[in-house]
Coordinates of C-alpha atoms in Angstrom, one line a residue:
M1 CA 0.0 0.0 0.0
K2 CA 3.0 2.3 0.2
E3 CA 2.9 2.9 -3.5
D4 CA -0.8 4.0 -3.3
I5 CA 0.1 6.5 -0.5
E6 CA 2.9 7.9 -2.6
K7 CA 0.6 8.3 -5.5
R8 CA -1.9 10.1 -3.3
I9 CA 0.7 12.6 -1.9
A10 CA 2.1 13.2 -5.4
S11 CA -1.4 13.8 -6.8
D12 CA -2.2 16.3 -4.0
I13 CA 1.0 18.3 -4.7
K14 CA 0.2 18.5 -8.4
K15 CA -3.3 19.6 -7.8
E16 CA -2.1 22.3 -5.5
F17 CA 0.3 23.6 -8.1
D18 CA -2.2 23.5 -11.0
T19 CA -4.8 25.3 -9.0
S20 CA -2.4 28.1 -8.0
V21 CA -1.1 28.5 -11.5
A22 CA -4.6 28.9 -12.8
N23 CA -5.4 31.5 -10.1
Q24 CA -2.4 33.6 -11.0
S25 CA -2.8 33.3 -14.8
C26 CA -3.8 37.0 -15.0
D27 CA -0.6 38.1 -13.1
N28 CA 1.5 35.9 -15.4
S29 CA -0.2 37.4 -18.5
D30 CA 0.6 41.0 -17.2
F31 CA 4.2 40.0 -16.5
E32 CA 4.6 38.6 -20.0
A33 CA 3.1 41.7 -21.5
I34 CA 5.5 43.9 -19.6
I35 CA 8.4 41.8 -20.7
D36 CA 7.2 42.4 -24.3
L37 CA 7.5 46.1 -23.6
L38 CA 11.1 45.7 -22.5
E39 CA 11.9 43.8 -25.7
C40 CA 10.1 46.5 -27.8
K41 CA 7.4 44.0 -29.0
R42 CA 4.2 45.8 -30.1
N43 CA 1.8 43.0 -29.4
E44 CA -1.1 45.1 -28.0
K45 CA -2.1 47.3 -30.9
S46 CA -5.1 49.5 -30.6
Y47 CA -4.1 51.1 -33.9
Q48 CA -2.4 49.3 -36.7
W49 CA -2.0 50.2 -40.3
L50 CA 1.1 51.3 -42.2
S51 CA 3.5 52.4 -39.5
D52 CA 4.5 49.8 -36.9
C53 CA 7.1 51.5 -34.6
F54 CA 7.8 51.1 -30.9
Y55 CA 8.8 54.2 -29.0
P56 CA 11.0 52.8 -26.2
E57 CA 10.2 55.1 -23.4
Y58 CA 9.4 52.5 -20.7
P59 CA 12.6 50.5 -21.5
A60 CA 14.6 53.8 -21.2
I61 CA 13.0 54.4 -17.8
L62 CA 13.8 50.8 -16.5
L63 CA 17.4 51.0 -17.8
T64 CA 17.8 54.3 -15.9
E65 CA 16.5 52.7 -12.8
S66 CA 18.7 49.7 -13.3
S67 CA 21.8 51.9 -13.4
Q68 CA 20.6 53.5 -10.2
W69 CA 20.3 50.1 -8.5
A70 CA 23.8 49.1 -9.6
S71 CA 25.3 52.4 -8.4
Q72 CA 23.3 52.2 -5.2
Y73 CA 24.3 48.7 -4.1
F74 CA 27.5 47.8 -5.9
S75 CA 29.5 51.0 -5.5
S76 CA 31.8 49.1 -3.1
R77 CA 32.5 45.5 -2.1
E78 CA 31.0 46.1 1.3
Y79 CA 27.3 45.4 0.8
V80 CA 25.9 45.7 4.3
D81 CA 26.5 47.2 7.7
V82 CA 25.4 45.3 10.8
Y83 CA 24.1 46.8 14.0
L84 CA 23.1 45.4 17.3
E85 CA 20.9 47.2 19.8
G86 CA 22.4 45.8 23.0
D87 CA 24.6 46.6 25.9
G88 CA 26.9 43.6 25.8
D89 CA 30.6 43.8 26.0
N90 CA 31.2 42.1 22.7
D91 CA 28.4 43.6 20.7
K92 CA 30.7 45.6 18.4
E93 CA 32.9 42.5 17.8
K94 CA 29.9 40.3 17.0
C95 CA 28.6 42.9 14.5
A96 CA 32.0 43.0 12.9
L97 CA 32.1 39.2 12.5
V98 CA 28.6 39.0 11.0
K99 CA 29.5 41.8 8.6
K100 CA 32.6 40.0 7.6
L101 CA 30.7 36.8 7.0
L102 CA 28.0 38.4 5.0
N103 CA 30.3 40.4 2.8
K104 CA 32.6 37.5 2.1
S105 CA 29.6 35.3 1.3
L106 CA 28.2 37.8 -1.2
N107 CA 31.6 38.5 -2.7
R108 CA 32.2 34.9 -3.6
K109 CA 32.7 34.7 -7.3
G110 CA 30.6 31.6 -7.9
L111 CA 27.6 33.2 -6.2
H112 CA 27.1 35.7 -9.1
H113 CA 25.5 38.1 -6.7
Y114 CA 25.5 41.1 -9.1
H115 CA 23.7 39.2 -11.8
K116 CA 21.1 37.7 -9.5
Y117 CA 20.5 41.0 -7.7
M118 CA 20.0 42.9 -10.9
R119 CA 17.7 40.2 -12.2
A120 CA 15.7 40.2 -9.0
R121 CA 15.2 43.9 -9.1
T122 CA 14.1 43.8 -12.7
I123 CA 11.6 41.1 -12.0
N124 CA 10.5 42.9 -8.9
S125 CA 9.9 46.1 -10.9
T126 CA 7.9 44.4 -13.7
A127 CA 5.9 41.8 -11.7
G128 CA 5.7 43.6 -8.4
Y129 CA 7.3 40.7 -6.5
V130 CA 10.2 38.2 -6.9
Y131 CA 11.1 34.9 -5.2
G132 CA 14.5 33.5 -4.3
V133 CA 15.4 30.0 -3.1
C134 CA 18.4 29.7 -0.7
G135 CA 20.5 26.7 0.0
W136 CA 23.9 25.4 1.1
E137 CA 26.3 23.6 -1.2
Q138 CA 28.8 21.3 0.4
L139 CA 31.2 18.9 -1.2
L140 CA 33.5 17.0 1.2
Q141 CA 36.4 14.8 0.2
P142 CA 38.0 12.3 2.7
T143 CA 41.7 13.2 2.9
V144 CA 44.7 11.9 4.8
T145 CA 45.7 14.7 7.1
G146 CA 48.3 12.9 9.2
Y147 CA 49.1 9.7 11.2
K148 CA 48.6 8.6 14.7
R149 CA 50.0 5.8 16.9
V150 CA 47.5 3.2 17.8
P151 CA 48.1 -0.1 19.8
T152 CA 48.0 -3.3 17.7
G153 CA 46.8 -5.4 20.6
E154 CA 50.0 -7.4 20.7
M155 CA 52.8 -7.4 23.3
Q156 CA 56.5 -7.6 22.8
V157 CA 58.6 -9.4 25.5
L158 CA 61.9 -7.7 26.2
E159 CA 65.1 -9.5 27.3
N160 CA 64.5 -8.6 30.9
G161 CA 61.2 -10.3 30.8
M162 CA 59.0 -7.1 30.6
S163 CA 56.2 -6.9 28.1
I164 CA 55.4 -3.7 26.2
P165 CA 52.5 -3.1 23.8
L166 CA 53.2 -2.8 20.1
F167 CA 51.9 0.3 18.1
R168 CA 51.3 1.0 14.5
N169 CA 50.8 4.1 12.4
E170 CA 47.2 4.7 11.4
E171 CA 46.1 7.3 8.9
V172 CA 44.1 10.2 10.1
I173 CA 41.3 10.8 7.6
E174 CA 39.2 14.0 7.7
D175 CA 36.6 15.4 5.4
I176 CA 38.1 18.4 3.7
P177 CA 35.5 20.7 2.1
L178 CA 36.1 21.2 -1.6
K179 CA 33.0 23.3 -1.8
D180 CA 31.2 24.7 1.3
C181 CA 29.2 27.9 0.6
F182 CA 25.8 29.6 0.7
E183 CA 23.9 29.7 -2.5
Y184 CA 20.7 31.3 -3.7
D185 CA 18.8 31.7 -7.0
V186 CA 16.2 34.0 -8.4
V187 CA 13.1 32.2 -9.8
D188 CA 10.9 33.1 -12.7
P189 CA 7.5 34.0 -11.2
R190 CA 5.8 31.8 -13.7
N191 CA 7.5 28.8 -12.0
V192 CA 6.2 29.6 -8.5
A193 CA 2.9 28.6 -6.9
T194 CA 1.8 29.5 -3.4
S195 CA -1.2 29.3 -1.1
N196 CA -3.4 32.3 -1.5
N197 CA -3.5 33.4 2.1
Y198 CA -2.3 37.0 2.8
C199 CA 1.0 37.0 4.7
Y200 CA 3.6 39.6 5.6
S201 CA 6.4 37.2 5.2
V202 CA 6.8 34.2 2.9
Q203 CA 7.5 32.1 6.0
E204 CA 3.8 32.5 6.9
K205 CA 2.7 30.8 3.6
E206 CA 1.0 27.4 4.1
W207 CA 3.1 26.1 1.3
I208 CA 5.1 27.2 -1.7
T209 CA 6.1 25.1 -4.7
F210 CA 8.8 25.7 -7.3
R211 CA 8.9 24.1 -10.8
S212 CA 12.2 23.3 -12.4
E213 CA 13.9 21.2 -15.0
E214 CA 16.0 18.3 -13.7
S215 CA 17.7 15.3 -15.3
Y216 CA 18.0 11.8 -13.8
E217 CA 21.8 12.3 -13.5
T218 CA 21.4 15.5 -11.4
L219 CA 18.8 13.8 -9.1
K220 CA 21.1 10.8 -8.7
M221 CA 24.0 13.0 -7.8
N222 CA 22.0 14.7 -5.0
E223 CA 20.3 11.5 -3.9
Q224 CA 22.0 11.4 -0.5
S225 CA 21.9 15.1 0.4
H226 CA 18.3 15.6 -0.8
G227 CA 16.9 12.2 0.3
Y228 CA 15.5 11.4 -3.2
I229 CA 13.5 8.2 -3.7
N230 CA 12.0 6.3 -6.6
L231 CA 14.7 7.4 -8.9
D232 CA 14.7 4.1 -10.8
K233 CA 11.2 5.0 -12.0
V234 CA 12.4 8.4 -13.1
K235 CA 15.2 6.7 -15.0
D236 CA 12.8 4.4 -16.9
I237 CA 10.5 7.2 -17.8
L238 CA 13.2 9.4 -19.2
K239 CA 14.7 6.5 -21.0
N240 CA 11.5 5.8 -22.9
S241 CA 10.4 9.5 -23.2
S242 CA 9.9 11.0 -26.6
T243 CA 9.0 14.5 -25.3
S244 CA 11.8 17.0 -26.0
E245 CA 10.4 20.0 -24.1
T246 CA 9.2 20.3 -20.5
E247 CA 6.4 22.4 -19.1
T248 CA 9.0 24.6 -17.4
S249 CA 10.4 25.4 -20.8
K250 CA 7.1 25.9 -22.5
E251 CA 5.7 28.2 -19.8
S252 CA 8.7 30.3 -18.8
Y253 CA 12.1 30.8 -20.4
N254 CA 11.3 29.4 -23.9
K255 CA 7.7 30.7 -24.2
D256 CA 8.7 33.8 -26.2
A257 CA 11.9 32.6 -27.8
Q258 CA 10.3 29.4 -29.2
A259 CA 13.8 28.0 -29.7
S260 CA 13.9 24.5 -31.2
K261 CA 14.8 21.7 -28.9
V262 CA 17.0 18.8 -29.8
S263 CA 15.0 15.7 -30.7
K264 CA 17.4 13.3 -29.1
P265 CA 19.3 15.3 -26.4
V266 CA 22.4 13.8 -24.7
V267 CA 20.7 14.4 -21.3
K268 CA 17.0 14.2 -21.0
V269 CA 15.2 16.4 -18.4
G270 CA 11.8 16.5 -16.9
D271 CA 9.7 18.7 -14.7
V272 CA 10.2 18.6 -10.9
L273 CA 7.9 20.3 -8.4
T274 CA 9.6 21.0 -5.1
R275 CA 7.2 21.9 -2.3
Y276 CA 8.1 23.6 1.0
G277 CA 5.4 23.5 3.7
K278 CA 3.7 21.4 6.3
M279 CA 2.8 17.8 5.5
W280 CA 1.1 15.0 7.5
A281 CA 3.7 12.7 8.8
V282 CA 4.5 10.2 11.5
V283 CA 7.7 11.2 13.3
I284 CA 10.2 8.4 13.8
N285 CA 13.2 10.3 15.4
R286 CA 13.7 13.8 16.7
D287 CA 16.7 15.9 17.5
E288 CA 17.5 17.5 20.9
A289 CA 15.3 20.5 20.1
G290 CA 12.4 18.2 19.3
N291 CA 12.5 18.8 15.5
P292 CA 11.8 15.7 13.3
I293 CA 14.9 14.2 11.7
K294 CA 13.2 11.1 10.3
I295 CA 9.5 10.8 9.2
E296 CA 7.1 8.4 7.4
Y297 CA 4.0 9.1 5.4
G298 CA 1.1 10.3 7.6
Y299 CA -1.7 8.3 5.9
D300 CA -3.0 4.8 6.5
D301 CA -3.9 2.1 3.9
L302 CA -7.3 3.6 3.3
G303 CA -5.9 7.1 2.6
A304 CA -7.1 8.6 5.8
I305 CA -4.8 10.6 8.1
N306 CA -2.9 8.3 10.5
E307 CA -3.9 8.8 14.2
N308 CA -0.2 9.2 15.1
A309 CA 0.4 11.7 12.3
E310 CA 1.2 15.4 12.9
L311 CA 1.9 18.4 10.7
V312 CA 5.6 18.6 10.1
E313 CA 7.5 21.3 8.2
A314 CA 8.8 19.2 5.3
I315 CA 10.3 19.3 1.8
S316 CA 8.6 17.1 -0.8
A317 CA 9.0 16.8 -4.5
I318 CA 7.4 15.1 -7.4
F319 CA 8.6 14.2 -10.9
M320 CA 6.0 15.1 -13.4
Y321 CA 5.4 13.0 -16.5
G322 CA 1.9 13.1 -18.0
S323 CA -0.9 12.6 -15.6
N324 CA 1.0 10.2 -13.3
P325 CA 3.4 12.2 -11.1
I326 CA 6.1 10.3 -9.1
L327 CA 6.9 11.2 -5.5
I328 CA 10.7 11.5 -5.3
R329 CA 11.2 13.3 -2.0
F330 CA 9.6 13.3 1.4
Q331 CA 11.8 14.5 4.3
P332 CA 11.7 16.8 7.3
T333 CA 13.2 20.2 6.5
P334 CA 16.9 20.4 7.5
F335 CA 16.6 24.2 7.6
I336 CA 16.4 25.0 11.3
D337 CA 17.6 28.3 12.8
S338 CA 20.0 28.7 15.7
I339 CA 17.3 28.4 18.4
G340 CA 15.6 25.3 16.9
N341 CA 12.8 26.8 14.8
P342 CA 12.3 25.3 11.3
F343 CA 12.0 27.7 8.4
K344 CA 11.5 27.7 4.6
P345 CA 14.6 28.5 2.6
V346 CA 12.7 31.0 0.5
I347 CA 12.8 34.8 0.3
R348 CA 10.4 37.3 -1.4
G349 CA 10.9 40.9 -2.4
L350 CA 8.2 43.5 -3.2
C351 CA 8.2 46.6 -5.3
Y352 CA 5.4 48.4 -3.5
I353 CA 3.1 47.4 -0.7
H354 CA -0.4 46.5 -2.0
P355 CA -3.3 47.1 0.4
T356 CA -5.0 43.7 -0.3
K357 CA -2.5 41.5 -2.2
D358 CA 0.6 40.3 -0.6
T359 CA 2.3 40.1 -4.0
G360 CA 2.7 43.9 -4.1
M361 CA 2.3 46.4 -6.9
S362 CA 4.7 47.1 -9.9
D363 CA 5.9 50.1 -11.9
G364 CA 5.6 48.0 -15.1
K365 CA 1.9 47.4 -14.8
Y366 CA 1.2 51.1 -14.2
A367 CA 3.3 52.2 -17.1
R368 CA 2.1 49.6 -19.5
E369 CA -1.1 51.4 -20.7
S370 CA 0.7 54.6 -21.3
Q371 CA 3.4 52.9 -23.4
V372 CA 0.7 51.2 -25.5
A373 CA -1.1 54.5 -26.0
L374 CA 2.2 56.2 -26.8
N375 CA 3.0 53.6 -29.5
D376 CA -0.4 54.0 -31.1
T377 CA -0.2 57.8 -31.1
I378 CA 3.2 57.8 -32.6
N379 CA 2.2 55.4 -35.4
I380 CA -0.9 57.5 -36.2
S381 CA 1.2 60.6 -36.6
N382 CA 3.7 58.7 -38.6
D383 CA 1.1 57.6 -41.1
R384 CA -0.3 61.2 -41.3
V385 CA 3.2 62.5 -42.1
K386 CA 3.8 59.8 -44.7
L387 CA 0.5 60.5 -46.5
A388 CA 1.3 64.2 -46.6
T389 CA 4.8 63.6 -47.8
L390 CA 4.1 61.1 -50.7
P391 CA 2.0 62.7 -53.5
T392 CA -1.5 61.3 -54.2
F393 CA -3.6 62.2 -57.2
V394 CA -7.4 62.3 -57.7
G395 CA -9.0 62.7 -61.0
D396 CA -11.3 61.3 -63.7
K397 CA -11.1 57.5 -63.9
Y398 CA -10.3 57.7 -67.6
A399 CA -7.5 60.3 -67.2
C400 CA -4.9 57.6 -66.5
E401 CA -5.9 55.2 -69.3
D402 CA -3.1 54.8 -71.9
N403 CA -1.2 57.7 -70.2
D404 CA 2.3 56.7 -68.9
Q405 CA 3.3 60.3 -68.2
I406 CA 1.5 60.5 -64.9
Y407 CA 4.5 60.6 -62.4
M408 CA 6.3 63.2 -60.4
E409 CA 9.8 64.4 -61.6
P410 CA 11.5 67.8 -61.6
E411 CA 10.6 69.8 -64.8
H412 CA 8.3 67.0 -65.9
I413 CA 4.9 68.0 -67.4
I414 CA 2.0 65.6 -67.0
P415 CA -0.1 65.8 -70.2
I416 CA -3.9 65.5 -69.5
E417 CA -6.8 65.5 -72.0
G418 CA -9.6 67.7 -70.9
G419 CA -7.5 70.1 -68.8
V420 CA -5.9 70.1 -65.4
A421 CA -9.3 69.7 -63.7
N422 CA -9.3 66.0 -64.7
L423 CA -6.2 65.3 -62.5
Q424 CA -5.2 67.1 -59.3
E425 CA -3.0 66.4 -56.4
L426 CA -4.7 65.5 -53.1
K427 CA -3.5 67.9 -50.4
I428 CA -3.1 66.3 -47.0
R429 CA -2.1 68.4 -44.0
D430 CA 0.8 67.1 -42.0
N431 CA -0.1 69.0 -38.8
I432 CA 0.5 66.5 -36.0
T433 CA 0.8 69.0 -33.2
G434 CA -2.2 67.5 -31.3
A435 CA -0.7 64.0 -31.6
M436 CA 2.7 65.1 -30.3
S437 CA 0.9 66.8 -27.4
Q438 CA -0.8 63.5 -26.6
A439 CA 2.4 61.6 -26.9
Q440 CA 4.1 64.0 -24.5
M441 CA 1.2 63.6 -22.1
F442 CA 1.7 59.8 -22.1
I443 CA 5.4 60.2 -21.6
Q444 CA 4.9 62.5 -18.7
G445 CA 2.4 60.0 -17.2
M446 CA 5.0 57.3 -17.3
H447 CA 7.6 59.5 -15.7
N448 CA 5.1 60.5 -13.0
V449 CA 4.1 56.9 -12.1
T450 CA 7.7 55.6 -12.1
S451 CA 9.2 58.8 -10.6
V452 CA 12.0 58.7 -13.2
F453 CA 12.1 62.1 -14.8
P454 CA 14.1 63.5 -17.8
S455 CA 16.7 65.1 -15.5
T456 CA 17.4 61.7 -13.9
M457 CA 17.8 60.3 -17.4
G458 CA 20.4 62.9 -18.4
D459 CA 18.1 65.4 -20.0
A460 CA 18.8 69.0 -19.0
G461 CA 15.3 70.1 -19.8
S462 CA 14.2 73.4 -21.3
P463 CA 16.6 76.3 -21.2
S464 CA 14.2 78.2 -19.0
T465 CA 14.4 75.6 -16.2
T466 CA 16.5 76.8 -13.4
A467 CA 19.1 74.7 -11.5
T468 CA 17.1 75.1 -8.3
A469 CA 14.0 73.7 -10.0
V470 CA 16.0 70.7 -11.3
A471 CA 17.5 70.1 -7.9
G472 CA 14.1 70.3 -6.2
A473 CA 12.5 67.9 -8.6
D474 CA 15.4 65.4 -8.2
S475 CA 15.2 65.5 -4.4
R476 CA 11.5 64.7 -4.6
S477 CA 12.1 62.0 -7.1
N478 CA 14.7 60.5 -4.7
I479 CA 12.0 60.1 -2.1
R480 CA 10.2 57.5 -4.3
Q481 CA 13.5 55.8 -5.3
N482 CA 14.4 55.5 -1.6
Y483 CA 11.0 54.1 -0.9
K484 CA 11.4 51.4 -3.4
A485 CA 14.9 50.7 -2.2
L486 CA 13.7 50.5 1.4
T487 CA 10.8 48.2 0.4
F488 CA 13.2 45.8 -1.4
E489 CA 15.7 46.0 1.5
Y490 CA 13.1 45.1 4.2
T491 CA 11.3 42.4 2.2
F492 CA 14.3 40.7 0.4
L493 CA 17.7 41.8 1.5
C494 CA 17.2 41.5 5.2
D495 CA 15.8 38.0 4.8
L496 CA 18.7 37.2 2.5
Y497 CA 21.2 38.3 5.2
W498 CA 19.4 36.3 7.9
M499 CA 19.4 33.2 5.7
I500 CA 23.2 33.5 5.2
L501 CA 23.7 33.8 8.9
Q502 CA 21.5 30.9 9.9
M503 CA 22.6 28.5 7.2
S504 CA 26.3 29.3 8.0
F505 CA 25.6 28.4 11.6
R506 CA 23.8 25.2 10.6
F507 CA 25.8 23.8 7.7
M508 CA 29.2 25.4 7.6
H509 CA 32.2 23.0 8.0
P510 CA 34.5 23.9 10.9
Q511 CA 37.4 24.4 8.6
T512 CA 35.4 26.9 6.5
A513 CA 34.4 28.7 9.7
L514 CA 38.0 29.0 10.8
K515 CA 38.9 30.3 7.3
L516 CA 36.2 32.9 7.3
L517 CA 36.0 34.0 10.9
G518 CA 39.3 32.9 12.5
K519 CA 39.7 31.2 15.9
E520 CA 38.5 34.1 18.0
G521 CA 35.7 34.8 15.6
V522 CA 34.4 31.2 15.8
I523 CA 34.1 31.7 19.6
L524 CA 32.4 35.1 19.4
F525 CA 30.1 34.2 16.5
D526 CA 26.5 34.5 17.8
P527 CA 23.7 33.9 15.4
N528 CA 21.0 34.4 18.1
C529 CA 21.4 38.1 18.4
D530 CA 18.8 40.4 16.9
Y531 CA 21.0 42.0 14.3
T532 CA 19.8 44.8 12.1
Y533 CA 21.1 45.3 8.5
Q534 CA 21.6 48.3 6.4
P535 CA 23.1 48.5 2.9
V536 CA 26.3 50.6 2.9
T537 CA 25.0 52.7 0.1
S538 CA 21.3 52.8 1.1
N539 CA 20.5 56.2 -0.6
I540 CA 21.1 57.3 -4.1
E541 CA 23.1 60.5 -4.0
Q542 CA 22.8 63.0 -6.8
E543 CA 25.8 65.2 -7.6
H544 CA 24.2 68.4 -6.3
G545 CA 23.2 66.5 -3.1
K546 CA 26.7 65.3 -2.6
V547 CA 28.1 68.9 -3.0
K548 CA 25.6 70.2 -0.5
K549 CA 26.6 67.5 2.1
L550 CA 30.3 68.1 1.4
G551 CA 29.7 71.8 2.2
I552 CA 28.0 70.9 5.5
I553 CA 30.9 68.5 6.4
D554 CA 33.4 71.2 5.7
Q555 CA 31.6 73.6 8.0
M556 CA 31.5 71.1 10.8
L557 CA 35.2 70.3 10.4
G558 CA 36.0 74.0 10.7
R559 CA 34.2 74.1 14.0
L560 CA 35.6 70.9 15.4
V561 CA 39.3 71.5 14.8
N562 CA 39.2 74.4 17.3
V563 CA 37.5 72.3 20.0
P564 CA 40.1 71.1 22.6
N565 CA 38.6 67.7 23.4
P566 CA 40.2 64.1 23.4
K567 CA 37.3 62.9 21.2
T568 CA 38.0 65.6 18.5
P569 CA 40.2 63.3 16.3
S570 CA 37.5 60.6 16.4
L571 CA 34.8 63.0 15.3
I572 CA 37.0 64.5 12.5
N573 CA 37.7 61.0 11.2
K574 CA 34.1 60.1 11.0
L575 CA 33.3 63.2 9.1
M576 CA 36.3 62.7 6.8
S577 CA 35.2 59.1 6.1
M578 CA 31.8 60.3 5.2
A579 CA 33.3 62.9 2.9
F580 CA 35.6 60.3 1.2
G581 CA 32.5 58.1 0.7
L582 CA 30.7 60.9 -1.0
L583 CA 33.6 61.6 -3.3
G584 CA 33.6 58.0 -4.7
A585 CA 35.9 55.1 -5.2
D586 CA 38.8 57.2 -6.2
Y587 CA 39.2 58.5 -2.7
Q588 CA 38.7 55.3 -0.7
D589 CA 42.5 54.9 -0.1
F590 CA 42.6 58.2 1.8
E591 CA 40.6 56.7 4.6
N592 CA 43.7 54.9 5.8
A593 CA 45.5 58.2 6.3
L594 CA 43.2 59.8 8.8
L595 CA 44.1 61.5 12.1
D596 CA 45.6 59.5 15.0
E597 CA 42.9 58.8 17.6
G598 CA 45.4 57.5 20.2
E599 CA 47.3 59.3 22.9
V600 CA 49.2 61.5 20.5
G601 CA 46.1 62.7 18.7
Q602 CA 44.3 63.4 21.9
K603 CA 47.2 65.5 23.2
A604 CA 47.2 67.4 20.0
A605 CA 43.5 68.1 20.4
M606 CA 44.1 69.2 24.0
G607 CA 47.0 71.4 23.0
K608 CA 49.7 69.3 24.8
Q609 CA 52.8 67.8 23.5
G610 CA 55.2 66.3 26.0
E611 CA 56.7 68.9 28.4
T612 CA 56.4 71.8 26.0
Q613 CA 54.7 74.9 27.6
P614 CA 51.4 75.7 25.8
T615 CA 50.5 79.2 24.8
T616 CA 47.3 81.0 25.7
T617 CA 45.8 79.5 22.5
G618 CA 46.5 76.0 23.7
M619 CA 49.3 75.3 21.1
P620 CA 53.1 74.7 21.9
M621 CA 55.3 77.8 22.0
D622 CA 57.9 76.3 19.7
M623 CA 55.6 75.3 16.9
T624 CA 55.4 77.7 14.0
S625 CA 53.4 77.5 10.8
N626 CA 56.0 79.0 8.3
Q627 CA 59.3 80.7 7.9
R628 CA 58.0 83.9 9.3
G629 CA 57.5 82.4 12.7
L630 CA 53.7 82.8 12.8
P631 CA 52.1 80.6 15.4
V632 CA 50.5 77.4 14.2
S633 CA 46.8 77.0 13.9
S634 CA 44.8 74.2 15.6
P635 CA 44.2 72.2 12.4
E636 CA 47.9 72.4 11.4
A637 CA 49.0 71.4 14.9
M638 CA 46.7 68.3 14.9
V639 CA 47.9 67.2 11.5
R640 CA 51.6 67.6 12.4
M641 CA 51.1 65.6 15.5

C-alpha cells in the first residue's frame, strides 16, 4: 500500500500547483506583456496600419532605474553594515564578525550576486514581486591529514622479561571541504505557486512550490543530500520518453523565444515540483530541540490521516510526466535556525506594498497602458506625415488610361486631355501637433508613475528651467526611489542576510568557519542576536546633493578643529570618512591616512605635546606655521602631531 500512499501525496502536490497557476494566470499574463515592452514588441495594438514603430520610453525608464540600482548597491565591495541594539561587552565585535561573514559570502565569485541581484530587481519592478530559493552547497572529500599511533593489541617481550605493547601508524582521515558555501537563485515568477492566504512574510505561507527542470543524473548525484527516492522509476520514464520540451520550458524561459529543442538530447530532463510546507507525517526520530529528523507518510492504507500523524515542516518533491506524477522526495526540513525553529529557505521581495494583495504592486503594470497608447499615437502621426509627404492624385477615372506620363519628376509636365481639372494632387495636411501633445502627455504620465524624470535620465530640460528647480525635482524623485529601495531591503535583502547567517551556523564546515572568521571569531560568533542590517549605500546621492553634504561637512570640520577635546580626532575621522565616501571610489584609499585617535592625537586636540609649555591658545610655544614664525593654527598642529 506504500505505492498508493505515494501516488496520493504526489497527486495532491500536483493539484495544489495546478490550482495556484490557474489562479495567478492574470498576473502571469501581465508579467509577460511587460516583458514584451522591454523587448520592444508591439503585441497590443489598438491602432495598426502602415507604421509599426515602438517608441522605447518604458525601456529607457527601466534601464535608468537599473543603473541606479547598480550604483546604489555595488559602489563598493561592502554590501551591508550590521548593528546590534544591546549593551553587551562584545556587541561591536559580534557585529564586525557578522558583517565580515555576509560580505565574504556575497563577494564569492561563484555566487554571481551582481547578476542575481539585478535580475531580482528587474523582475520585482515588472511583476511587483520576486522569489528566491536559498540553500547550502557542500562537497566533502576524505583526505589523509596525518598519522597517529594506535596499539596493535600485541605485546613484545623484552630480554629482561618485561612486556610492552606494540603500536602501528594509522592514517588520520578528515573530510576536507572542496565546496562549502551559501547559494541562492532567483526564480521566474511563472514557475512559482503558493497558497493564496495573505501574509507579511513568505515564511507564513501554508506552502510554496517551485517548478524546475531536472535530469536523472542530477537527481542521482543529489540522492543522499536531498533524500531522493523512486529514482529508478524516473530513469525508466526518461529513457523511454519521446517528449523533447518540458512544461518549465514551455511556460517560462522558452515561451517567447520558441527555440527549437534537440529531438534526441544527450541528457533528458523532466519537470520537478519541489514543495516547502507542512505535511502530515509520522515522526520516527527527533533531535535535541524536538524537531523531526526522520519521518514516514502520515496516511493509512485507506488514505485517511494516521492517528499518530502530525503536521511537520517538510520538503517534498514530485517528478511530473503526463498525468502520473512520481513522489521522489519526502523528508523533514533540514533548515532550522540557531534556536531550533524550522523555516522555509525562501525569500520574497516586493516593489510596492499592496493594500489587499501580498504580491505587491509594480511600476511596469502602471506604465504599460501609457506605453501602448504612446506607440499607437506615434504610429498614427507617422502615417499622417507619410501620407502628406508622398504625392497622391485624384481625377477622372479615364484620365490615366493609356497615359504613362503620370508621375512626379523635376521639370516634368503631365499631359492630360480635358484640362488640369481631370487630374489634381490630393492635399493632406501634416499637422500632427495634437498627436505630439498627446504623446508628451503619455510620456509625462510614465515619468510620474515611475518617478524617473528626464533630468534623472540625463536630459537638462528646457533652457528656462533653473538649476534650483531641477535640484528640487530630483530631491522629490529621490524620495520615491528611496521608498522602493527600502521596500526591497526590508522584504528581500534583510531576509537574505538572515538566511546566510542561519545557514552558515547550521551547515558550515569547521574548517570553513576558521577560514572565514578565525579562531577568535568562531568563539564570538553568535547567530541568536537580533541584528539589524543596512546597505552601505542605502541612498542614491545625486551630484548636487553630494556637493551640499560636502559643504556641511566642511563647515563642521572648521568648527571641530578648534574644540580642545580628546574625542575631537575621532569625530573628525568620522566626518572625513563620510566625505571620502561621497567623493567616490577614487578617494577610498585616503581613509587609511586619517588622524591619530590615540594618545598623540588626543594630546594634539588638547594642545599638549610632552613637556612643552602651551600658549594661551593651547598650542606649543615652539611650533610655527611657516618661515616667518607665525604661530601654528589648531588644524595644522593636529595634522603635524
